[in-house]
Coordinates of C-alpha atoms and ligand atoms in Angstrom, one line a residue:
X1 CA 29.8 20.0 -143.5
X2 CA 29.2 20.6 -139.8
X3 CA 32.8 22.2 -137.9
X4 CA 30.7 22.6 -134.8
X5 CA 32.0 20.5 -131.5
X6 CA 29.9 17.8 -131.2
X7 CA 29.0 16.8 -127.8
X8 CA 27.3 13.2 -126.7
X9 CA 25.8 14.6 -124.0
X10 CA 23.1 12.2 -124.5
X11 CA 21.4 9.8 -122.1
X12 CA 24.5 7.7 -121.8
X13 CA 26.0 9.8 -118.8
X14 CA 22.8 8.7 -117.1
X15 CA 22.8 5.1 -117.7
X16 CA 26.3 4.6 -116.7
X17 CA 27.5 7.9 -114.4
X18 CA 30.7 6.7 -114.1
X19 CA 31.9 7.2 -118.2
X20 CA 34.9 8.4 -119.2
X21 CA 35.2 11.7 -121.2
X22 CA 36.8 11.4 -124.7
X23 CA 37.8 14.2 -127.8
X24 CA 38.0 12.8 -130.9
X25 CA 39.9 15.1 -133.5
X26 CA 38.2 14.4 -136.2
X27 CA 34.7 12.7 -137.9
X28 CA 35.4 8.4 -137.6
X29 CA 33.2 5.7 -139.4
X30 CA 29.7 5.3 -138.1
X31 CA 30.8 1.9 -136.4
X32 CA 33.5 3.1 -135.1
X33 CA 31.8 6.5 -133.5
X34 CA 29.2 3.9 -132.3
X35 CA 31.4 2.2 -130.6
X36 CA 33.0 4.7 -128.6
X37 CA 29.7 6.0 -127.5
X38 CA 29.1 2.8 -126.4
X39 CA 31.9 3.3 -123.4
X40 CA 32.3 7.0 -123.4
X41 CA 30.7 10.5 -123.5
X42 CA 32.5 12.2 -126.6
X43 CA 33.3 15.2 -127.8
X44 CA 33.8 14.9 -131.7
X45 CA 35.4 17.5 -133.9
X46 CA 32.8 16.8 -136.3
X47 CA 34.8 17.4 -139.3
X48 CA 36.4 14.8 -142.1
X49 CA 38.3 17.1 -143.7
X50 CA 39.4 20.5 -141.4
X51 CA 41.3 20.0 -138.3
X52 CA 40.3 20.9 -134.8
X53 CA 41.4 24.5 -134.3
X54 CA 43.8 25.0 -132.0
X55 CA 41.7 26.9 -129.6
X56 CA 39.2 24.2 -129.4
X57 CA 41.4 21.8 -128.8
X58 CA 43.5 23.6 -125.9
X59 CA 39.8 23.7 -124.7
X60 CA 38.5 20.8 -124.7
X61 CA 41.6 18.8 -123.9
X62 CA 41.3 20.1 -120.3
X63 CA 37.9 18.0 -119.5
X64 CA 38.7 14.9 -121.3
X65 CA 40.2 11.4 -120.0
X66 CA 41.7 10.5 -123.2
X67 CA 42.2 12.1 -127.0
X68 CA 42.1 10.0 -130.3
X69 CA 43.8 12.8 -132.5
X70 CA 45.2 12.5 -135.7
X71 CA 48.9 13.5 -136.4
X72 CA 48.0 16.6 -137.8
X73 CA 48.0 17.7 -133.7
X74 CA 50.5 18.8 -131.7
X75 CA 50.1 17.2 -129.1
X76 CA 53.1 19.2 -127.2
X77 CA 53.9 20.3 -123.6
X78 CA 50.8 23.3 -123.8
X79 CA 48.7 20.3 -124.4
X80 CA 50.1 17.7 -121.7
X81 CA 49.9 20.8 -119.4
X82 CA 46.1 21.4 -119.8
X83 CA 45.1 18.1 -120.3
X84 CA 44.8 17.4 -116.2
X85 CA 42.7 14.7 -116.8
X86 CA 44.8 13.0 -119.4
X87 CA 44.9 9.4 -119.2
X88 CA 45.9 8.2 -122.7
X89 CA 46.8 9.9 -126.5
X90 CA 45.7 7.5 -128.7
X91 CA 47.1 8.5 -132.7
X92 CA 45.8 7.7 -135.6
X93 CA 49.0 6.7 -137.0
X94 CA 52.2 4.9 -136.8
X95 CA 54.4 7.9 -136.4
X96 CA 54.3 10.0 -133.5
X97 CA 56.6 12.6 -133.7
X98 CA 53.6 15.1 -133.7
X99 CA 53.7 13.8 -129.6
X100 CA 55.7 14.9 -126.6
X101 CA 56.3 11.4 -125.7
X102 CA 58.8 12.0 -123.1
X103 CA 56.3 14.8 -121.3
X104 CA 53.8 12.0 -121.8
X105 CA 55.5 9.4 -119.8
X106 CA 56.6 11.8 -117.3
X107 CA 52.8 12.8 -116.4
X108 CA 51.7 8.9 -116.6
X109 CA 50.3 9.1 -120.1
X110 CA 49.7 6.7 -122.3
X111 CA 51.0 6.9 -125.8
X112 CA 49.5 4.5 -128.8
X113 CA 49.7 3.9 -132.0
X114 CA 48.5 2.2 -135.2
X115 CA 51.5 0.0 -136.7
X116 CA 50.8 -2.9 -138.7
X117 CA 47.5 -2.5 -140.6
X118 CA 48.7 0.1 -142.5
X119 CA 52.1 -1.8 -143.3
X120 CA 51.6 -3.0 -146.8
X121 CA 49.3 -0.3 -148.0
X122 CA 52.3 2.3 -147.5
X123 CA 54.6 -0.2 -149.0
X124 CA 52.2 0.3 -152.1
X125 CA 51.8 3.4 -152.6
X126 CA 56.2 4.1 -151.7
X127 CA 56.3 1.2 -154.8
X128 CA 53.8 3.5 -157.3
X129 CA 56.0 6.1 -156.1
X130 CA 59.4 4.6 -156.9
X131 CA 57.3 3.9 -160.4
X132 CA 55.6 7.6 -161.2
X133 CA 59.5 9.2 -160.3
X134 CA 61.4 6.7 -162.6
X135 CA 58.7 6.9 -165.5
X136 CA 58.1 10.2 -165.4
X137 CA 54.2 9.0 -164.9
X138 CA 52.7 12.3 -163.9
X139 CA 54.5 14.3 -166.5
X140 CA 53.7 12.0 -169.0
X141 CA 50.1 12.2 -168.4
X142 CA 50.0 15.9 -168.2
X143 CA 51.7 16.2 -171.5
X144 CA 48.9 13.9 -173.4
X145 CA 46.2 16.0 -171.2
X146 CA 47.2 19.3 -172.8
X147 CA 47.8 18.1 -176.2
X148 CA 51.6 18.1 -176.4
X149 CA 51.7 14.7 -177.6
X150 CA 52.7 14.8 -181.0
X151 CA 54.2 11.8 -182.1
X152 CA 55.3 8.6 -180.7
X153 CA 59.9 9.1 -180.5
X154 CA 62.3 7.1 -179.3
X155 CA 63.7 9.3 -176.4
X156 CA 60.2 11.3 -175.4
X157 CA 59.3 11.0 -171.8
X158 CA 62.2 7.9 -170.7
X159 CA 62.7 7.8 -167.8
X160 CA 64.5 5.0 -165.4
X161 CA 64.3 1.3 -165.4
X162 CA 63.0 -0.4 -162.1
X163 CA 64.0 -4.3 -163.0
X164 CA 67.5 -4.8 -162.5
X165 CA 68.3 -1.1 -160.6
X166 CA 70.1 -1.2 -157.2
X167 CA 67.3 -0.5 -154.3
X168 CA 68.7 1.1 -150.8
X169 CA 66.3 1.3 -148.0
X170 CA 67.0 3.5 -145.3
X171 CA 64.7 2.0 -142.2
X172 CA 64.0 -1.8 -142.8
X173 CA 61.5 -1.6 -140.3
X174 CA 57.7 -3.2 -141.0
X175 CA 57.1 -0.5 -144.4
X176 CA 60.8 -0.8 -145.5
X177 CA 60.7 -4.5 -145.4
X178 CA 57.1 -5.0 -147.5
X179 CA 58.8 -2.5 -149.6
X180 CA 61.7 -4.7 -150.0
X181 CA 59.8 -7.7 -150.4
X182 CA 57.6 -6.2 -153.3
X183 CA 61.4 -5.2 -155.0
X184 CA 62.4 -8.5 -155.3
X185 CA 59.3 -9.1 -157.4
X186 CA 60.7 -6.3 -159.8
X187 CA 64.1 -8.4 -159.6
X188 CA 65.9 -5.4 -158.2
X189 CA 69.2 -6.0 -156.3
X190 CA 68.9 -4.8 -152.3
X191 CA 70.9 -3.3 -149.6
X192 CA 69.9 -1.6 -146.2
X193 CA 70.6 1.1 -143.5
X194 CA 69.1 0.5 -140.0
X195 CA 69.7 1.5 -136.7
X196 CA 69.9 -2.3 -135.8
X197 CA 71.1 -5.0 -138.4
X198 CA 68.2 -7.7 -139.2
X199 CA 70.2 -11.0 -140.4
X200 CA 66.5 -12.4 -140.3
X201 CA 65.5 -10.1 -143.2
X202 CA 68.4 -10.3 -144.9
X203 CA 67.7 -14.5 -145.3
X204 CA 64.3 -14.2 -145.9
X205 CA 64.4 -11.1 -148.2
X206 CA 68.0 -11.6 -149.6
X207 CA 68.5 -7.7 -148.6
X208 CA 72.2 -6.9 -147.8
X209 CA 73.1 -4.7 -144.4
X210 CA 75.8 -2.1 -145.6
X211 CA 77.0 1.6 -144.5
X212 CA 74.5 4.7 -144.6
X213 CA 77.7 5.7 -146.7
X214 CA 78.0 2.7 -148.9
X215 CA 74.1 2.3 -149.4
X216 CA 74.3 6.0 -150.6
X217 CA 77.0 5.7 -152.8
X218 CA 75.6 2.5 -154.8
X219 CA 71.3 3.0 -155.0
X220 CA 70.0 3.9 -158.3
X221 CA 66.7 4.4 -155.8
X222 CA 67.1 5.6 -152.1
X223 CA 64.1 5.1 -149.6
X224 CA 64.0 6.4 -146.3
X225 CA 61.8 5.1 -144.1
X226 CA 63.0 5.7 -140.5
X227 CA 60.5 7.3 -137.9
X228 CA 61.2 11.1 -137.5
X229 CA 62.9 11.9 -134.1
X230 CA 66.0 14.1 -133.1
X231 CA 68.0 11.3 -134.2
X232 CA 66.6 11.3 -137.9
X233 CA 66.3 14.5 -138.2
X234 CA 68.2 15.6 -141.5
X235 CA 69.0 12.2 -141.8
X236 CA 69.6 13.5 -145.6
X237 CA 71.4 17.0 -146.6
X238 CA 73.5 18.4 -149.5
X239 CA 76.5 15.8 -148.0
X240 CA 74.6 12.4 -148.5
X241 CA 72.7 13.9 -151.7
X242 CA 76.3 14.9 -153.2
X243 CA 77.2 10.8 -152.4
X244 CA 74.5 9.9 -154.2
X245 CA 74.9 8.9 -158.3
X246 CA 73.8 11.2 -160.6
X247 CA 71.0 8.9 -162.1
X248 CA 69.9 8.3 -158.8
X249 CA 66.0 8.5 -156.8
X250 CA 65.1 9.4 -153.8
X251 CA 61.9 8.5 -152.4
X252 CA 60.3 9.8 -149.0
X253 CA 57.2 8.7 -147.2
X254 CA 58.5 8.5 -144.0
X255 CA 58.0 11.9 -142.3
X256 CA 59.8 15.7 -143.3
X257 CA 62.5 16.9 -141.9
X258 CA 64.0 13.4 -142.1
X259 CA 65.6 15.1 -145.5
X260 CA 66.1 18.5 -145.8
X261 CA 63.8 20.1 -147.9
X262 CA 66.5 23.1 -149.2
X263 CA 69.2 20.4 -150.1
X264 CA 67.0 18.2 -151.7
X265 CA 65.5 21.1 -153.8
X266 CA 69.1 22.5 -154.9
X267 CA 70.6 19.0 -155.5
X268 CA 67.2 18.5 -157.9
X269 CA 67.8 22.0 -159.5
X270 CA 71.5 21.3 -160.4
X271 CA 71.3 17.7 -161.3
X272 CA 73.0 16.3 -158.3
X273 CA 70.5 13.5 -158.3
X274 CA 68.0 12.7 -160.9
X275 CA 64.8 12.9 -159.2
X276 CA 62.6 12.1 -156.0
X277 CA 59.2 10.9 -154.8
X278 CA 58.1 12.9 -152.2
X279 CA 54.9 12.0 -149.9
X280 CA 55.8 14.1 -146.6
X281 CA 57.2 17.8 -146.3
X282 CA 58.0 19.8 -143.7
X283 CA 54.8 22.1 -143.5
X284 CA 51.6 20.1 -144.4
X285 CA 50.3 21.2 -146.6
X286 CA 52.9 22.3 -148.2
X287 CA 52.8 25.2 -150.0
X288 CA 51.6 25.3 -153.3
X289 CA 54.6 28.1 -154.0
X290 CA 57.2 25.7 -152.7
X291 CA 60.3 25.7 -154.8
X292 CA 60.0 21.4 -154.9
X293 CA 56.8 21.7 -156.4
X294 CA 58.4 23.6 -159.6
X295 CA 60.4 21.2 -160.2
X296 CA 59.4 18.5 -162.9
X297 CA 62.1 15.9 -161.6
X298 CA 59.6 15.6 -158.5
X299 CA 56.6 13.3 -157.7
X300 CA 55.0 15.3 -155.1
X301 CA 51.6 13.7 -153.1
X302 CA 49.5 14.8 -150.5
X303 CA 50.7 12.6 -147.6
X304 CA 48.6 9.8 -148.5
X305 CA 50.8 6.6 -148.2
X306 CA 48.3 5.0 -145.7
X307 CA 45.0 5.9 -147.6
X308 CA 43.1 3.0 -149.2
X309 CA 39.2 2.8 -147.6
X310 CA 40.7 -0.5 -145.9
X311 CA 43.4 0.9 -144.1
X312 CA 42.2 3.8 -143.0
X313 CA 38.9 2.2 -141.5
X314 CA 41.7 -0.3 -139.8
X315 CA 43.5 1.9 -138.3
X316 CA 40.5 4.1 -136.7
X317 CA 39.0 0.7 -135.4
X318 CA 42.7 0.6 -133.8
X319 CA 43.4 3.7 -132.5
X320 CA 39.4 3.1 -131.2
X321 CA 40.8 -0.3 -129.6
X322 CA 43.6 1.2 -128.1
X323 CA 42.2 4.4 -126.3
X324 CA 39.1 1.6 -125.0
X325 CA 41.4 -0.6 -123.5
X326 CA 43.4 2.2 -122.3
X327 CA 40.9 3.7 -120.7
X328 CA 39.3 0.5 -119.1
X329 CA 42.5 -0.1 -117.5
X330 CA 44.4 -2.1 -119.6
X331 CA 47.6 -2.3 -121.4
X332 CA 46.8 -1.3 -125.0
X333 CA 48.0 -3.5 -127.3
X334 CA 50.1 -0.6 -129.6
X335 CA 51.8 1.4 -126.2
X336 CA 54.8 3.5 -127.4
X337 CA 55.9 4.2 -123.5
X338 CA 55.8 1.3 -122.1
Ligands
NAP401 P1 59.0 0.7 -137.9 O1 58.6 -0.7 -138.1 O2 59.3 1.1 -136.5 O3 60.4 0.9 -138.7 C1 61.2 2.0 -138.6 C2 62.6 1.5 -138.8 O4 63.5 2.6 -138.8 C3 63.1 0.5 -137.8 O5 63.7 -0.6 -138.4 C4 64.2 1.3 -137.0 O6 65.2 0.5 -136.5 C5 64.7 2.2 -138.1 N1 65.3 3.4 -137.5 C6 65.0 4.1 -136.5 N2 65.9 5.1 -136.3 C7 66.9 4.9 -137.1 C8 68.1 5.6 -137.4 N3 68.5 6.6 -136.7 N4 68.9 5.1 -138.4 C9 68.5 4.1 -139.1 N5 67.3 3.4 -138.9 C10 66.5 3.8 -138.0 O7 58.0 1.7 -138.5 P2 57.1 1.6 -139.8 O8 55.8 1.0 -139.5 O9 57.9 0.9 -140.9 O10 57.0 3.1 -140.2 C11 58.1 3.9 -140.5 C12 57.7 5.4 -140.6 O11 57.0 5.6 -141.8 C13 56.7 5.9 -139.5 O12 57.4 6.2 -138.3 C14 56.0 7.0 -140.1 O13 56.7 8.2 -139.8 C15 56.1 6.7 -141.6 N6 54.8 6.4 -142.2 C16 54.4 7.3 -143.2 C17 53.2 7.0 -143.9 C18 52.7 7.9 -144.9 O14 51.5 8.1 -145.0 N7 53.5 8.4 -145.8 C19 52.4 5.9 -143.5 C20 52.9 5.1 -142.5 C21 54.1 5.4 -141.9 P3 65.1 -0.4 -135.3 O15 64.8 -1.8 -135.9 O16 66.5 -0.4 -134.6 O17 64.0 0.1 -134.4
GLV402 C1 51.2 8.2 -141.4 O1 52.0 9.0 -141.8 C2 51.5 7.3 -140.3 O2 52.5 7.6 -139.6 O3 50.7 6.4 -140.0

């Protein structure tokens, strides 16, 4: 695998003098790379798998018009300060916390994400999620691998039922509400936290708005998914996990630091809560000595709630879309500061 920069200094600067520069963080799709060099001279990261070092980036962000990064950036003051040229941040995600939006705005940048094509595929994977934490699915599997299954008994590996449990979704936003739709399916009963009610939702979906408190108090399986800012930050500590039943879930594929990783770990440890589905940390990746991973109450993944091949193509061929029109002159269809 090449790391090196990769720069398209080819012809194209010749043929049309006037193209816009353009670092993208990390190695697209053929089509979509295509496309880009189509309308820009780029500088690729040319890398699927390692991240632009930091150096590079503090580098090359100072000759460039625009950025397609990845959230694995920090795209912070430093950067908005070097990046003279700046004209547009264009993420490969919905989230943006990994973005000084405000310093953004403030220098005339434009902000964009990817919402919407990676809606249901999150809802998906929050679902298998809900399902490996309640069955005990990844235990269960390890056991049979290393030949600890010894007969089939009535009480070996049970876990929680789904059908019938109480579901409480913390951020009914586009994810919490194709994860709510998918729980009626499983004929689980609904209720809802959001920073703004949706009586729209609560028709279609038959989801009920109640109290952080209340929604705490009563879910056999918590979700959170609110976008990480200062005002979701900790969102969840030892006082809303000590609300929480016993026999209760929590899942997370939101963002870290939306729950706090320390509570979470001692209310698993001492059987405040039962157990929790974990797709985001705090530090990605998190480490592998991390006293949540030791704990076999806990469905931990590799922050991959957006990754099916469809998605992820979608959402480059977005983020693509929305630094092009961006850059053109227009109003990109996914602006965060408008
Ligand atoms: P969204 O449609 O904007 O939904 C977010 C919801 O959270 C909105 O309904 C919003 O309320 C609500 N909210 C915001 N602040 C809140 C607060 N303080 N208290 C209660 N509710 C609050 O976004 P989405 O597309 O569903 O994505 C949600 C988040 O999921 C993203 O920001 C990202 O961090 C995460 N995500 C993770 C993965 C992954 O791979 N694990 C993939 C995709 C997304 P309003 O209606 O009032 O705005
Ligand atoms: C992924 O975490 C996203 O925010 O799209």
């Amino acid at each position: 695998m090449k790391k090196a920069l990769y720069k398209n200094t080819i012809d194209s600067r010749r043929s049309c003098p006037i193209k816009k520069k353009v670092l993208v963080t990390r190695k697209p799709p053929e089509h979509v790379l295509k496309e880009l060099k189509n309308h820009f001279e780029i500088d690729l990261w040319d890398s699927e798998e390692d991240k632009i070092p930091r150096d590079i980036l503090l580098k090359q962000i100072e000759e460039v018009d625009g950025v397609l990064c990845l959230l694995t950036e920090n795209m912070n003051k430093e950067i908005l300060e070097r990046g003279k040229n700046l004209m547009v941040i264009s993420n490969l995600a919905v989230g943006y916390n990994n973005i000084d939006v405000n310093g953004a705005s403030e220098k005339g940048i434009m902000v964009t994400n990817t919402p919407g094509v990676l809606t249901e595929t999150t809802a998906d994977l929050t679902f298998a999620l809900m399902l490996a934490t309640s069955r005990k699915l990844v235990e269960a599997a390890n056991v049979l691998r290393e030949g600890k299954w010894k007969t089939w008994s009535p009480m070996f590996l049970t876990g929680m039922d789904i059908h019938g449990a109480t579901l409480g979704i913390i951020g009914l936003g586009e994810i919490g509400a194709a994860v709510a739709r998918r729980a009626k399916g499983f004929g689980m009963n609904m209720m809802y936290y959001n920073r703004t009610p949706k009586p729209f939702l609560e028709k279609e979906i038959g989801i009920q708005y109640v109290s952080k408190e209340e929604l705490l108090r009563n879910s056999d399986f918590v979700c959170v998914l609110t976008p990480l800012n200062k005002e979701t930050e900790n969102l969840i500590t030892k006082k809303e996990l000590n609300l929480m039943k016993k026999t209760a879930i929590l899942i997370n594929t939101s963002r870290g630091g939306i729950v706090n990783e320390q509570d979470l770990t001692e209310a698993l440890s001492d059987g405040v809560i039962w157990g929790a589905g974990l797709d985001v940390f705090d530090q990605e990746p998190i480490s592998v000595h991390h006293p949540l991973l030791k704990l076999s109450n806990v469905v931990a993944l590799p922050h991959i709630g957006s990754a099916s091949i469809q998605t992820r193509t979608k959402m480059w061929e977005l983020a693509a879309h929305n630094l092009t029109i961006a850059l053109s002159g227009g109003t990109p269809p996914h602006l965060v500061n408008k």
